[in-house]
PDB file of C-alpha atoms in Angstrom:
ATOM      1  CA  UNK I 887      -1.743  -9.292 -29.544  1.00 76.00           C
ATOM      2  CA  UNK I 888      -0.378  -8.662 -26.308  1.00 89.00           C
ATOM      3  CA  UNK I 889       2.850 -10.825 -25.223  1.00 92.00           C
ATOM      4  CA  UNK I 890       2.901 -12.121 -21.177  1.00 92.00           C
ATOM      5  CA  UNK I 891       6.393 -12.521 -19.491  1.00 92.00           C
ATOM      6  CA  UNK I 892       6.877 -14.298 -16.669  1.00 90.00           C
ATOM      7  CA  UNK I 893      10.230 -14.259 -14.934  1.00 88.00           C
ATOM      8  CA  UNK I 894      11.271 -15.184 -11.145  1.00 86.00           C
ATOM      9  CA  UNK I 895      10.320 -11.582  -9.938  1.00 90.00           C
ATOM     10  CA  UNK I 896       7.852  -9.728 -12.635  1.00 92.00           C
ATOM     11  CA  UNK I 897       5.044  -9.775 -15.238  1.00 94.00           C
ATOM     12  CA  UNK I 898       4.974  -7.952 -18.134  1.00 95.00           C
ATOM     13  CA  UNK I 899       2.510  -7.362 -20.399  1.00 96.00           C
ATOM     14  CA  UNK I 900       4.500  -5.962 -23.388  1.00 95.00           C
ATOM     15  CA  UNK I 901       2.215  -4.303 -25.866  1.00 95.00           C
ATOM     16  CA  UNK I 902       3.083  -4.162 -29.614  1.00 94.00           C
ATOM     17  CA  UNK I 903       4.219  -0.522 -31.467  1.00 95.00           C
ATOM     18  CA  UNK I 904       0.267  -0.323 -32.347  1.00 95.00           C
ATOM     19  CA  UNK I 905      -0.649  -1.571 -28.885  1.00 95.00           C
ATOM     20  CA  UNK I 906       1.400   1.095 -27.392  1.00 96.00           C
ATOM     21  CA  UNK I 907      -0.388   3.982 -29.050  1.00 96.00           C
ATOM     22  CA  UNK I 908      -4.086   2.650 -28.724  1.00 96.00           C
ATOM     23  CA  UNK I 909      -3.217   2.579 -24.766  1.00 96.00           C
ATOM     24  CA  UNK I 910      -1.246   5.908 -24.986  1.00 96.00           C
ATOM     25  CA  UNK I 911       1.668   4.062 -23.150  1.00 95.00           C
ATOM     26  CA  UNK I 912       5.020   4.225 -23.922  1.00 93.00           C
ATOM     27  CA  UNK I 913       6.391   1.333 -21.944  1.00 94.00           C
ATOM     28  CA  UNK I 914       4.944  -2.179 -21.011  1.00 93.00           C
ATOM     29  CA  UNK I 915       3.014  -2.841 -18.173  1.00 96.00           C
ATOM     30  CA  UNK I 916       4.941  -4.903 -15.244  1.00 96.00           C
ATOM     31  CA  UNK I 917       3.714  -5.918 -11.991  1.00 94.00           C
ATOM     32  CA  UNK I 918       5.782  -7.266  -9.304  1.00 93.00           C
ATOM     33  CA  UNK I 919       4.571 -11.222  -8.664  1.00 91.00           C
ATOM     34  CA  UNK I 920       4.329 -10.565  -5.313  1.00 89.00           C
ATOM     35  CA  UNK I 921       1.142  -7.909  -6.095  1.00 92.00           C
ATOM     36  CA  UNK I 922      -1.041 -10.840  -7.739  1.00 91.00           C
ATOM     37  CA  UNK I 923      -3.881 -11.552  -5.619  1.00 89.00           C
ATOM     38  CA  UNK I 924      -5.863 -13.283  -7.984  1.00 89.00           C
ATOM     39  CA  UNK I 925      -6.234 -14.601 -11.485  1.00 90.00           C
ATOM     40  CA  UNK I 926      -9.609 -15.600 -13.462  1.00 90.00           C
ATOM     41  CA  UNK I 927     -10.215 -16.688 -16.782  1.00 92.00           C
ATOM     42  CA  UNK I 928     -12.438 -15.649 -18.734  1.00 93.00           C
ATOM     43  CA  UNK I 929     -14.288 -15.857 -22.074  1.00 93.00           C
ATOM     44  CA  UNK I 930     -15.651 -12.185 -22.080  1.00 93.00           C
ATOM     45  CA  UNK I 931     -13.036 -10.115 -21.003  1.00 95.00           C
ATOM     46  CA  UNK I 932     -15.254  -6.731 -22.297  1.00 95.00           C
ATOM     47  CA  UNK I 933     -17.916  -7.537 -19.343  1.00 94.00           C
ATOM     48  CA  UNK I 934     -14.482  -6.900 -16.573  1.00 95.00           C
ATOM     49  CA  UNK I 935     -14.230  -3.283 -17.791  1.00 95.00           C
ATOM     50  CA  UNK I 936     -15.120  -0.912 -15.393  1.00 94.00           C
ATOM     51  CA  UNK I 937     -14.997   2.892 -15.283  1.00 94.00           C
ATOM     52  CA  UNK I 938     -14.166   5.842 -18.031  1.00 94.00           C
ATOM     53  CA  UNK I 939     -10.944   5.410 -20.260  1.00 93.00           C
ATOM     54  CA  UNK I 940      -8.071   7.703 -19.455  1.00 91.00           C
ATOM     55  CA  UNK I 941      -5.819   7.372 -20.911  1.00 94.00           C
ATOM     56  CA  UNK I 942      -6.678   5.200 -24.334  1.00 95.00           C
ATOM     57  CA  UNK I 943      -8.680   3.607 -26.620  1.00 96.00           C
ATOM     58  CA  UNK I 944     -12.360   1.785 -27.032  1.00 95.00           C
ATOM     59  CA  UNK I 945     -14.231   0.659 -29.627  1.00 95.00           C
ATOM     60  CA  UNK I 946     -17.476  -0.551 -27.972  1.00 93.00           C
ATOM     61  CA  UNK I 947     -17.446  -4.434 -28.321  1.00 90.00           C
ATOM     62  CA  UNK I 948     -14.331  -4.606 -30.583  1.00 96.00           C
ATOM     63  CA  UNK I 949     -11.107  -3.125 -28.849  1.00 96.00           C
ATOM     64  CA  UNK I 950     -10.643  -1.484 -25.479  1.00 97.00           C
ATOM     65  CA  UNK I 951      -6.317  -0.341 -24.976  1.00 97.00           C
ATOM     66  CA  UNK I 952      -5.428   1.837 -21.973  1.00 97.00           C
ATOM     67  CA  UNK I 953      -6.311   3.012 -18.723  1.00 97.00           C
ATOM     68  CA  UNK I 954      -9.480   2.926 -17.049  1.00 97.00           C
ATOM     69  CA  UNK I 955     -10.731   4.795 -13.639  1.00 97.00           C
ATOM     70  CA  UNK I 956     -13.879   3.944 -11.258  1.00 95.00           C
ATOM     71  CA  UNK I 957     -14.259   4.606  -7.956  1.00 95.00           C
ATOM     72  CA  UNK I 958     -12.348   1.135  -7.420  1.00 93.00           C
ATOM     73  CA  UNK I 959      -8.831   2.297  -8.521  1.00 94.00           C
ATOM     74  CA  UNK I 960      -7.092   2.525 -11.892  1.00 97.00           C
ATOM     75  CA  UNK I 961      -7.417  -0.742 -14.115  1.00 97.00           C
ATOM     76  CA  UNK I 962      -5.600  -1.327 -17.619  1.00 97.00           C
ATOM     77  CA  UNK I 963      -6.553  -3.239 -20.134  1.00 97.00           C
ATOM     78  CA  UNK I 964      -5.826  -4.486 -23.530  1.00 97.00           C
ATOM     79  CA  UNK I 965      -9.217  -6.326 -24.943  1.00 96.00           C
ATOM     80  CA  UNK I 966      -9.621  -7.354 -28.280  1.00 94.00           C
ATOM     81  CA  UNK I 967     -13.122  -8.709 -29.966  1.00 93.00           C
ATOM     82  CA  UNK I 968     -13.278 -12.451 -29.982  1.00 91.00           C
ATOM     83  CA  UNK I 969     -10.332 -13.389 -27.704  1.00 93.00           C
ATOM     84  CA  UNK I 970     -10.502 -15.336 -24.348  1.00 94.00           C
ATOM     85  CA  UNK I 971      -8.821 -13.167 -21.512  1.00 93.00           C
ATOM     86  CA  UNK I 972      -7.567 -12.902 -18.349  1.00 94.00           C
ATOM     87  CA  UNK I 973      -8.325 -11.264 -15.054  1.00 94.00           C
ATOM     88  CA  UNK I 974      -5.676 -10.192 -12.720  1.00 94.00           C
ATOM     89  CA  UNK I 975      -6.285  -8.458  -9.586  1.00 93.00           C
ATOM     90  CA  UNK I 976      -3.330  -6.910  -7.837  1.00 94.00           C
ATOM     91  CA  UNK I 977      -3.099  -6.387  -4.265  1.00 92.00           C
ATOM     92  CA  UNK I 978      -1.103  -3.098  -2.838  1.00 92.00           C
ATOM     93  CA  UNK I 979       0.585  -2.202  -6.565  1.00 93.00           C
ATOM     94  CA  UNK I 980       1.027   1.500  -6.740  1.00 92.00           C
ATOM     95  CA  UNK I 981      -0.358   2.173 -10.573  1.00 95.00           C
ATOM     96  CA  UNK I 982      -3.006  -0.535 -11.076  1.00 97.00           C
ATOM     97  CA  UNK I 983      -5.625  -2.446  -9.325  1.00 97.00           C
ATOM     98  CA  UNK I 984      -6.632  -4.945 -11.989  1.00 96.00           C
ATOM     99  CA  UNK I 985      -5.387  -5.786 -15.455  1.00 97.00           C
ATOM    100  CA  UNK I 986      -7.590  -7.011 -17.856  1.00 97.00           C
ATOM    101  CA  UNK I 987      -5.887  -8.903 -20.997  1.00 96.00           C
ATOM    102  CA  UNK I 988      -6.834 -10.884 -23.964  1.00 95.00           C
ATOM    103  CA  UNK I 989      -4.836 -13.741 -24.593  1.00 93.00           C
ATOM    104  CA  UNK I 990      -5.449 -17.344 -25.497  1.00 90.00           C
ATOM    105  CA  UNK I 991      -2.945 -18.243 -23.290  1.00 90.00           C
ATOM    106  CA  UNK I 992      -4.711 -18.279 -19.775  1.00 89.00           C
ATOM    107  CA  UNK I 993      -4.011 -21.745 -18.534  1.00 89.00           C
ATOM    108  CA  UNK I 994      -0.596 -21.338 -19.397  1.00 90.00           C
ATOM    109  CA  UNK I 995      -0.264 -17.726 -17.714  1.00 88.00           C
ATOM    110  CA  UNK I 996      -1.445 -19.348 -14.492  1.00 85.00           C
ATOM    111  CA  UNK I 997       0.611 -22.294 -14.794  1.00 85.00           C
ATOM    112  CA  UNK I 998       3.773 -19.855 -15.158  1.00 85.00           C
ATOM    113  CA  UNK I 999       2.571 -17.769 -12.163  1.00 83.00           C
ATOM    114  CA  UNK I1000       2.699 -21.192  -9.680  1.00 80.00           C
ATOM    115  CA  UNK I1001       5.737 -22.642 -11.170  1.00 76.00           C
ATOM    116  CA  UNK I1002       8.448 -22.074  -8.586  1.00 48.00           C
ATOM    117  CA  UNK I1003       5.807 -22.378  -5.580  1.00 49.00           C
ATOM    118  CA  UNK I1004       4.642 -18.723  -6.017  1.00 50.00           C
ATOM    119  CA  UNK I1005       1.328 -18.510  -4.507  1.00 54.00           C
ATOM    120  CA  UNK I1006      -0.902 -16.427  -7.080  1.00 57.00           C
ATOM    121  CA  UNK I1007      -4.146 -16.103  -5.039  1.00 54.00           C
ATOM    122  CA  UNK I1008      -7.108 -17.975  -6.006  1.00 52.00           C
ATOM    123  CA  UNK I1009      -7.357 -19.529  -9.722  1.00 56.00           C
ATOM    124  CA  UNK I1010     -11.341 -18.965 -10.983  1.00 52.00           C
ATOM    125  CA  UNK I1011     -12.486 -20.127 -14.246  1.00 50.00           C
ATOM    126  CA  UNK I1012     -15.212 -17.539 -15.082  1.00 44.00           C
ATOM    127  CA  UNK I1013     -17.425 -17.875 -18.156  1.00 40.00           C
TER     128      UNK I1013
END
């Protein structure tokens, strides 16, 4: 499973050894705080994907690692069957316009986000 760092300046989404190759990456994802427009929660993170993967991996309904392209932008995600997820849409961040995560950890994500008086955007709970 996906880790989430939070620190004064960055995210990262640091993916595991196995991670790493199902999203052909070979570095974690970070996003400067400052790029977070929004975050939802949600408890199907397969219905945010949008797009073809390319770079990555998908299982239909089970796993979905990598990058994904639509006419929207480039997304990333790292989805796994089951899990709870997360939603966050970046604003002006040159690789990425959403990332889509599964993590049980939500609520705590956002919390970690607005500690400090960082304004993340708007906080939807999505179902």
């Amino acid at each position: 499973m996906v880790r989430l760092l939070v620190d004064s300046d960055t995210l990262e989404v640091q993916l595991s050894p196995l991670e790493r190759t199902l999203a052909r990456r070979r570095e974690s994802v970070r996003i400067d705080r400052s790029r977070i427009a929004r975050v939802q929660l949600t408890d199907e993170p397969f219905t945010w994907l949008r797009g073809v993967r390319a770079p990555g991996s998908h299982v239909p309904g089970r796993l979905a690692y990598g990058t994904w392209k639509s006419v929207f932008g480039n997304d990333f995600a790292a989805v796994r069957e089951g899990r709870p997820g997360v939603v966050i849409e970046l604003d002006g961040d040159d690789e990425f316009e959403r990332i889509v995560v599964a993590t049980k950890h939500g609520i705590g994500l956002v919390r970690a986000l607005q500690q400090g008086g960082v304004d993340v955007g708007d906080v939807a709970d999505v179902d």
